Amino acid sequence: NSPYHFFSENQRWGYYFEYGFGDFEMSLQNAGDLEVDLGTSAKGSYFYFSPVAFYNFGDSIKLKKKDSFLFGVGAGLGYLQADGDIVFTETTNELFNFDVKGADISVFVVMEYLHNEWFFRAQGGGPSLEDGEFDYDVFDFSMVIGYSFYL
């Protein structure tokens, strides 16, 4: 079965569900055009789940004929937990400690080219969290080349 669901028989507009999760750890910061070690670090984990609405340009995805290009966007639920410290290198050079966790919105975007059973996909998304003073955003990006088949 295909993960894609269509709103009509013409198979142009449709939807599917996307999710992602992971851990991260960082010890370098951008300072101008350079990534430098300022003695700061951050670590955390995230999760997101998003329905993605898409438009299919080209041939039918379900019939896997010739070529198809899909573009989609979605918004859903995300969770972020992160703690550490950073230096505000672009403004005050102040050291800032943070410890945030919570659920908020997640966003997702996808572009996929399909040729018969082969596909190329570029996608990205993740949670965004506000604590009243700052916004904390995680953007999980990937590019995949693959071969698909349905059992």
Coordinates of N, CA and C in Angstrom, one line a residue:
N1 N 0.8 -1.2 0.0 CA 0.0 0.0 0.0 C 0.9 1.3 0.0
S2 N 0.5 2.2 -0.8 CA 1.2 3.5 -0.8 C 0.9 4.4 0.4
P3 N 1.8 5.1 0.8 CA 1.6 6.0 2.0 C 0.8 7.3 1.5
Y4 N 0.6 7.5 0.2 CA -0.1 8.6 -0.3 C -1.6 8.4 -0.4
H5 N -2.4 9.3 0.1 CA -3.8 9.3 0.0 C -4.3 10.5 -0.8
F6 N -5.2 10.3 -1.7 CA -5.7 11.3 -2.6 C -7.1 11.8 -2.3
F7 N -7.3 13.1 -2.5 CA -8.7 13.6 -2.3 C -9.6 13.3 -3.4
S8 N -9.1 13.0 -4.6 CA -10.0 12.7 -5.7 C -9.4 11.7 -6.7
E9 N -10.1 11.3 -7.6 CA -9.6 10.3 -8.6 C -8.5 10.8 -9.5
N10 N -8.4 12.1 -9.7 CA -7.4 12.7 -10.6 C -6.0 12.6 -10.0
Q11 N -5.9 12.3 -8.7 CA -4.6 12.0 -8.1 C -3.7 13.2 -8.2
R12 N -4.2 14.4 -8.0 CA -3.4 15.6 -8.0 C -3.1 16.1 -6.6
W13 N -4.2 16.4 -5.8 CA -4.1 16.8 -4.4 C -4.2 15.6 -3.5
G14 N -3.4 15.5 -2.5 CA -3.4 14.4 -1.6 C -2.7 14.8 -0.3
Y15 N -2.5 13.7 0.5 CA -1.9 13.9 1.8 C -1.3 12.6 2.3
Y16 N -0.4 12.7 3.2 CA 0.2 11.6 3.9 C 0.7 12.1 5.3
F17 N 1.3 11.3 6.1 CA 1.7 11.7 7.4 C 3.2 11.5 7.5
E18 N 3.9 12.5 8.1 CA 5.3 12.5 8.3 C 5.7 12.6 9.7
Y19 N 6.7 11.9 10.2 CA 7.2 12.1 11.5 C 8.7 12.0 11.6
G20 N 9.3 12.5 12.6 CA 10.7 12.4 12.8 C 11.1 12.6 14.2
F21 N 12.2 12.1 14.6 CA 12.7 12.2 16.0 C 14.2 12.0 16.0
G22 N 14.9 12.6 17.0 CA 16.3 12.5 17.0 C 16.9 13.2 18.3
D23 N 18.2 13.0 18.4 CA 18.9 13.7 19.4 C 20.0 14.5 18.8
F24 N 20.4 15.6 19.4 CA 21.5 16.4 18.9 C 22.4 16.8 20.0
E25 N 23.6 17.1 19.6 CA 24.6 17.7 20.5 C 25.5 18.6 19.7
M26 N 25.8 19.8 20.2 CA 26.6 20.8 19.5 C 27.6 21.4 20.4
S27 N 28.8 21.7 19.9 CA 29.8 22.3 20.7 C 30.5 23.5 19.9
L28 N 30.0 23.7 18.7 CA 30.6 24.8 17.9 C 29.5 25.9 17.7
Q29 N 29.9 27.1 17.5 CA 28.9 28.2 17.2 C 29.4 29.0 16.0
N30 N 28.5 29.6 15.3 CA 28.8 30.5 14.2 C 29.2 31.9 14.8
A31 N 30.4 32.3 14.4 CA 30.9 33.7 14.7 C 31.3 34.3 13.4
G32 N 30.4 35.1 12.9 CA 30.7 35.7 11.6 C 30.5 34.6 10.5
D33 N 31.6 34.3 9.7 CA 31.5 33.3 8.7 C 32.2 32.0 9.2
L34 N 32.6 31.9 10.5 CA 33.3 30.8 11.0 C 32.5 30.0 12.0
E35 N 32.8 28.7 12.1 CA 32.3 27.9 13.2 C 33.4 27.8 14.2
V36 N 33.2 28.2 15.4 CA 34.3 28.2 16.4 C 33.9 27.6 17.7
D37 N 34.9 27.1 18.5 CA 34.6 26.6 19.8 C 34.8 27.7 20.8
L38 N 33.6 28.1 21.4 CA 33.6 29.1 22.4 C 33.5 28.6 23.8
G39 N 33.6 27.3 24.0 CA 33.5 26.6 25.3 C 32.0 26.4 25.6
T40 N 31.1 26.6 24.7 CA 29.7 26.4 24.9 C 29.2 25.1 24.3
S41 N 28.1 24.6 24.7 CA 27.5 23.4 24.2 C 26.0 23.4 24.4
A42 N 25.4 22.5 23.6 CA 23.9 22.4 23.7 C 23.6 20.9 23.3
K43 N 22.6 20.4 24.0 CA 22.2 19.0 23.6 C 20.6 18.9 23.8
G44 N 20.1 17.9 23.2 CA 18.6 17.8 23.4 C 18.1 16.7 22.5
S45 N 16.7 16.6 22.5 CA 16.0 15.7 21.6 C 14.8 16.3 21.1
Y46 N 14.2 15.7 20.1 CA 13.0 16.3 19.5 C 12.1 15.2 18.8
F47 N 10.9 15.5 18.6 CA 9.9 14.7 17.9 C 8.9 15.6 17.2
Y48 N 8.5 15.1 16.0 CA 7.4 15.9 15.3 C 6.6 14.9 14.6
F49 N 5.3 15.2 14.4 CA 4.3 14.5 13.6 C 3.5 15.5 12.9
S50 N 3.4 15.3 11.6 CA 2.7 16.3 10.8 C 2.0 15.7 9.6
P51 N 0.7 16.0 9.4 CA 0.0 15.7 8.2 C 0.6 16.6 7.1
V52 N 0.8 16.1 5.9 CA 1.4 16.8 4.8 C 0.5 16.8 3.6
A53 N 0.0 18.0 3.2 CA -0.8 18.1 2.0 C 0.1 18.4 0.9
F54 N -0.2 17.7 -0.3 CA 0.7 17.9 -1.4 C -0.1 18.0 -2.7
Y55 N 0.6 18.5 -3.7 CA 0.1 18.5 -5.1 C 1.1 17.7 -6.0
N56 N 0.5 16.8 -6.8 CA 1.3 16.0 -7.6 C 1.2 16.5 -9.1
F57 N 2.4 16.9 -9.6 CA 2.6 17.3 -11.0 C 3.0 16.1 -11.8
G58 N 2.4 15.9 -12.9 CA 2.8 14.8 -13.7 C 1.9 13.6 -13.6
D59 N 2.5 12.4 -13.9 CA 1.7 11.2 -13.9 C 1.2 10.7 -12.6
S60 N 0.4 9.7 -12.6 CA -0.2 9.1 -11.4 C 0.9 8.4 -10.5
I61 N 0.9 8.8 -9.3 CA 1.9 8.1 -8.3 C 1.5 6.7 -8.1
K62 N 0.2 6.4 -8.0 CA -0.2 5.1 -7.6 C 0.1 4.1 -8.8
L63 N 0.0 4.5 -10.0 CA 0.2 3.6 -11.1 C 1.7 3.6 -11.5
K64 N 2.5 4.4 -10.9 CA 4.0 4.5 -11.1 C 4.3 4.5 -12.6
K65 N 3.7 5.5 -13.3 CA 4.0 5.6 -14.7 C 4.9 6.8 -14.9
K66 N 5.8 6.7 -15.7 CA 6.7 7.7 -16.2 C 7.2 8.6 -15.0
D67 N 6.9 9.9 -15.1 CA 7.5 10.8 -14.2 C 6.4 11.6 -13.4
S68 N 6.8 11.9 -12.2 CA 5.9 12.6 -11.3 C 6.7 13.5 -10.4
F69 N 6.2 14.7 -10.1 CA 6.9 15.6 -9.1 C 5.9 16.0 -8.1
L70 N 6.2 15.9 -6.8 CA 5.3 16.1 -5.7 C 5.9 17.2 -4.9
F71 N 5.0 18.2 -4.5 CA 5.5 19.2 -3.6 C 4.4 19.3 -2.5
G72 N 4.9 19.3 -1.2 CA 3.9 19.3 -0.1 C 4.4 20.1 1.1
V73 N 3.5 20.6 1.9 CA 3.8 21.3 3.1 C 2.8 20.8 4.2
G74 N 3.3 20.9 5.5 CA 2.4 20.4 6.6 C 2.7 21.2 7.8
A75 N 1.8 21.1 8.7 CA 1.9 21.6 10.1 C 1.3 20.6 11.1
G76 N 2.0 20.4 12.2 CA 1.5 19.4 13.1 C 2.0 19.7 14.5
L77 N 2.2 18.7 15.3 CA 2.7 18.8 16.6 C 4.1 18.4 16.8
G78 N 4.9 19.2 17.6 CA 6.3 18.9 17.8 C 6.6 19.0 19.3
Y79 N 7.7 18.3 19.7 CA 8.2 18.4 21.1 C 9.7 18.6 21.0
L80 N 10.1 19.5 21.8 CA 11.6 19.8 21.9 C 12.0 19.9 23.4
Q81 N 13.1 19.3 23.6 CA 13.8 19.4 24.9 C 15.3 19.7 24.6
A82 N 15.7 20.8 25.2 CA 17.1 21.2 24.9 C 17.7 22.0 26.1
D83 N 19.0 21.8 26.3 CA 19.6 22.6 27.4 C 21.1 22.8 27.0
G84 N 21.7 23.8 27.6 CA 23.1 24.2 27.3 C 23.3 25.6 27.5
D85 N 24.3 26.1 26.8 CA 24.7 27.5 26.9 C 25.2 28.0 25.5
I86 N 25.0 29.3 25.2 CA 25.5 29.9 24.0 C 26.0 31.3 24.3
V87 N 26.8 31.8 23.4 CA 27.3 33.2 23.5 C 26.6 33.9 22.3
F88 N 26.0 35.0 22.6 CA 25.3 35.9 21.6 C 26.4 36.6 20.8
T89 N 27.0 35.9 19.8 CA 28.1 36.5 19.1 C 27.7 37.6 18.2
E90 N 26.4 37.7 17.8 CA 26.0 38.8 16.8 C 25.6 40.1 17.5
T91 N 25.4 40.0 18.9 CA 25.0 41.2 19.6 C 25.9 41.6 20.8
T92 N 25.6 41.0 21.9 CA 26.2 41.5 23.2 C 27.4 40.7 23.6
N93 N 27.7 39.5 23.0 CA 28.7 38.6 23.5 C 28.4 38.0 24.9
E94 N 27.2 38.1 25.3 CA 26.7 37.6 26.6 C 26.6 36.1 26.5
L95 N 27.0 35.5 27.6 CA 26.8 34.0 27.8 C 25.3 33.8 28.3
F96 N 24.6 32.9 27.6 CA 23.2 32.7 27.9 C 23.0 31.2 28.2
N97 N 22.5 30.8 29.4 CA 22.1 29.4 29.7 C 20.7 29.2 29.4
F98 N 20.3 28.0 28.9 CA 18.9 27.7 28.6 C 18.6 26.3 29.0
D99 N 17.4 26.0 29.3 CA 16.8 24.7 29.6 C 15.3 24.8 29.2
V100 N 15.0 24.3 28.0 CA 13.6 24.4 27.5 C 13.1 23.0 27.2
K101 N 11.8 22.8 27.4 CA 11.1 21.6 27.0 C 9.6 21.9 26.9
G102 N 9.0 21.3 25.9 CA 7.6 21.5 25.7 C 7.1 21.1 24.3
A103 N 5.8 21.1 24.1 CA 5.2 20.8 22.9 C 4.7 22.1 22.2
D104 N 4.8 22.2 20.9 CA 4.3 23.3 20.2 C 4.2 22.9 18.7
I105 N 4.1 23.8 17.8 CA 3.9 23.5 16.4 C 5.1 22.9 15.7
S106 N 4.9 22.1 14.7 CA 6.0 21.6 13.9 C 5.6 22.0 12.4
V107 N 6.6 22.2 11.6 CA 6.3 22.5 10.2 C 7.1 21.5 9.4
F108 N 6.7 21.2 8.1 CA 7.3 20.3 7.3 C 7.2 20.7 5.8
V109 N 8.2 20.5 5.0 CA 8.1 20.7 3.6 C 8.8 19.5 2.9
V110 N 8.3 19.1 1.7 CA 8.8 18.0 1.0 C 8.7 18.3 -0.5
M111 N 9.8 17.8 -1.3 CA 9.8 17.8 -2.7 C 10.3 16.4 -3.1
E112 N 9.5 15.8 -4.0 CA 9.9 14.4 -4.4 C 9.7 14.3 -5.9
Y113 N 10.7 13.7 -6.6 CA 10.6 13.3 -8.0 C 10.6 11.8 -8.1
L114 N 9.6 11.3 -8.8 CA 9.4 9.9 -9.0 C 9.6 9.5 -10.4
H115 N 10.3 8.5 -10.7 CA 10.4 7.9 -12.1 C 10.3 6.4 -12.0
N116 N 9.1 5.9 -12.4 CA 8.8 4.5 -12.2 C 8.9 4.1 -10.7
E117 N 9.8 3.2 -10.3 CA 9.9 2.9 -8.9 C 11.0 3.7 -8.2
W118 N 11.8 4.5 -8.9 CA 12.9 5.2 -8.3 C 12.4 6.6 -7.9
F119 N 13.0 7.1 -6.8 CA 12.6 8.4 -6.4 C 13.8 9.2 -5.8
F120 N 13.7 10.5 -5.8 CA 14.6 11.4 -5.2 C 13.7 12.3 -4.3
R121 N 14.1 12.4 -3.0 CA 13.3 13.2 -2.1 C 14.2 14.2 -1.3
A122 N 13.8 15.4 -1.2 CA 14.4 16.4 -0.3 C 13.3 16.9 0.6
Q123 N 13.6 16.8 1.9 CA 12.5 17.1 2.9 C 13.1 17.7 4.2
G124 N 12.3 18.4 4.9 CA 12.8 19.0 6.1 C 11.6 19.4 7.0
G125 N 11.9 19.4 8.2 CA 10.8 19.8 9.2 C 11.3 19.7 10.6
G126 N 10.5 20.1 11.5 CA 10.8 19.9 12.9 C 10.0 20.9 13.8
P127 N 10.2 20.7 15.1 CA 9.5 21.5 16.0 C 10.0 22.9 16.2
S128 N 9.1 23.8 16.6 CA 9.5 25.2 17.0 C 8.8 25.4 18.3
L129 N 9.6 26.0 19.2 CA 9.2 26.2 20.6 C 9.5 27.6 21.0
E130 N 8.5 28.3 21.6 CA 8.7 29.7 22.2 C 8.6 29.6 23.7
D131 N 9.5 30.4 24.3 CA 9.4 30.4 25.8 C 9.0 31.8 26.3
G132 N 8.5 32.7 25.4 CA 8.2 34.0 25.8 C 9.2 35.0 25.5
E133 N 10.5 34.6 25.5 CA 11.6 35.5 25.2 C 12.3 35.1 23.9
F134 N 12.5 33.8 23.7 CA 13.2 33.3 22.5 C 12.4 32.3 21.8
D135 N 12.8 32.1 20.6 CA 12.3 31.0 19.7 C 13.4 29.9 19.6
Y136 N 13.0 28.7 19.8 CA 13.9 27.5 19.6 C 13.4 26.7 18.5
D137 N 14.2 26.5 17.4 CA 13.7 25.8 16.2 C 14.7 24.7 15.9
V138 N 14.2 23.6 15.6 CA 15.0 22.4 15.0 C 14.5 22.2 13.6
F139 N 15.4 22.1 12.7 CA 15.0 21.8 11.3 C 15.8 20.6 10.9
D140 N 15.1 19.4 10.8 CA 15.7 18.1 10.4 C 15.6 18.0 8.9
F141 N 16.7 18.1 8.2 CA 16.7 18.1 6.7 C 17.4 16.8 6.2
S142 N 16.8 16.2 5.1 CA 17.4 15.0 4.5 C 17.2 15.0 3.0
M143 N 18.1 14.3 2.3 CA 17.9 14.0 0.9 C 18.1 12.5 0.7
V144 N 17.2 11.9 0.0 CA 17.2 10.5 -0.2 C 17.0 10.1 -1.7
I145 N 17.8 9.1 -2.1 CA 17.5 8.5 -3.4 C 17.2 7.1 -3.1
G146 N 16.1 6.6 -3.7 CA 15.6 5.2 -3.3 C 14.8 4.5 -4.4
Y147 N 14.5 3.3 -4.1 CA 13.7 2.5 -4.9 C 12.5 2.0 -4.1
S148 N 11.3 2.1 -4.5 CA 10.1 1.8 -3.7 C 9.4 0.6 -4.4
F149 N 8.8 -0.2 -3.5 CA 7.9 -1.3 -3.9 C 6.9 -1.5 -2.8
Y150 N 5.8 -2.0 -3.2 CA 4.7 -2.2 -2.2 C 4.4 -3.7 -2.1
L151 N 4.2 -4.2 -1.0 CA 3.9 -5.7 -0.8 C 2.4 -5.9 -0.7

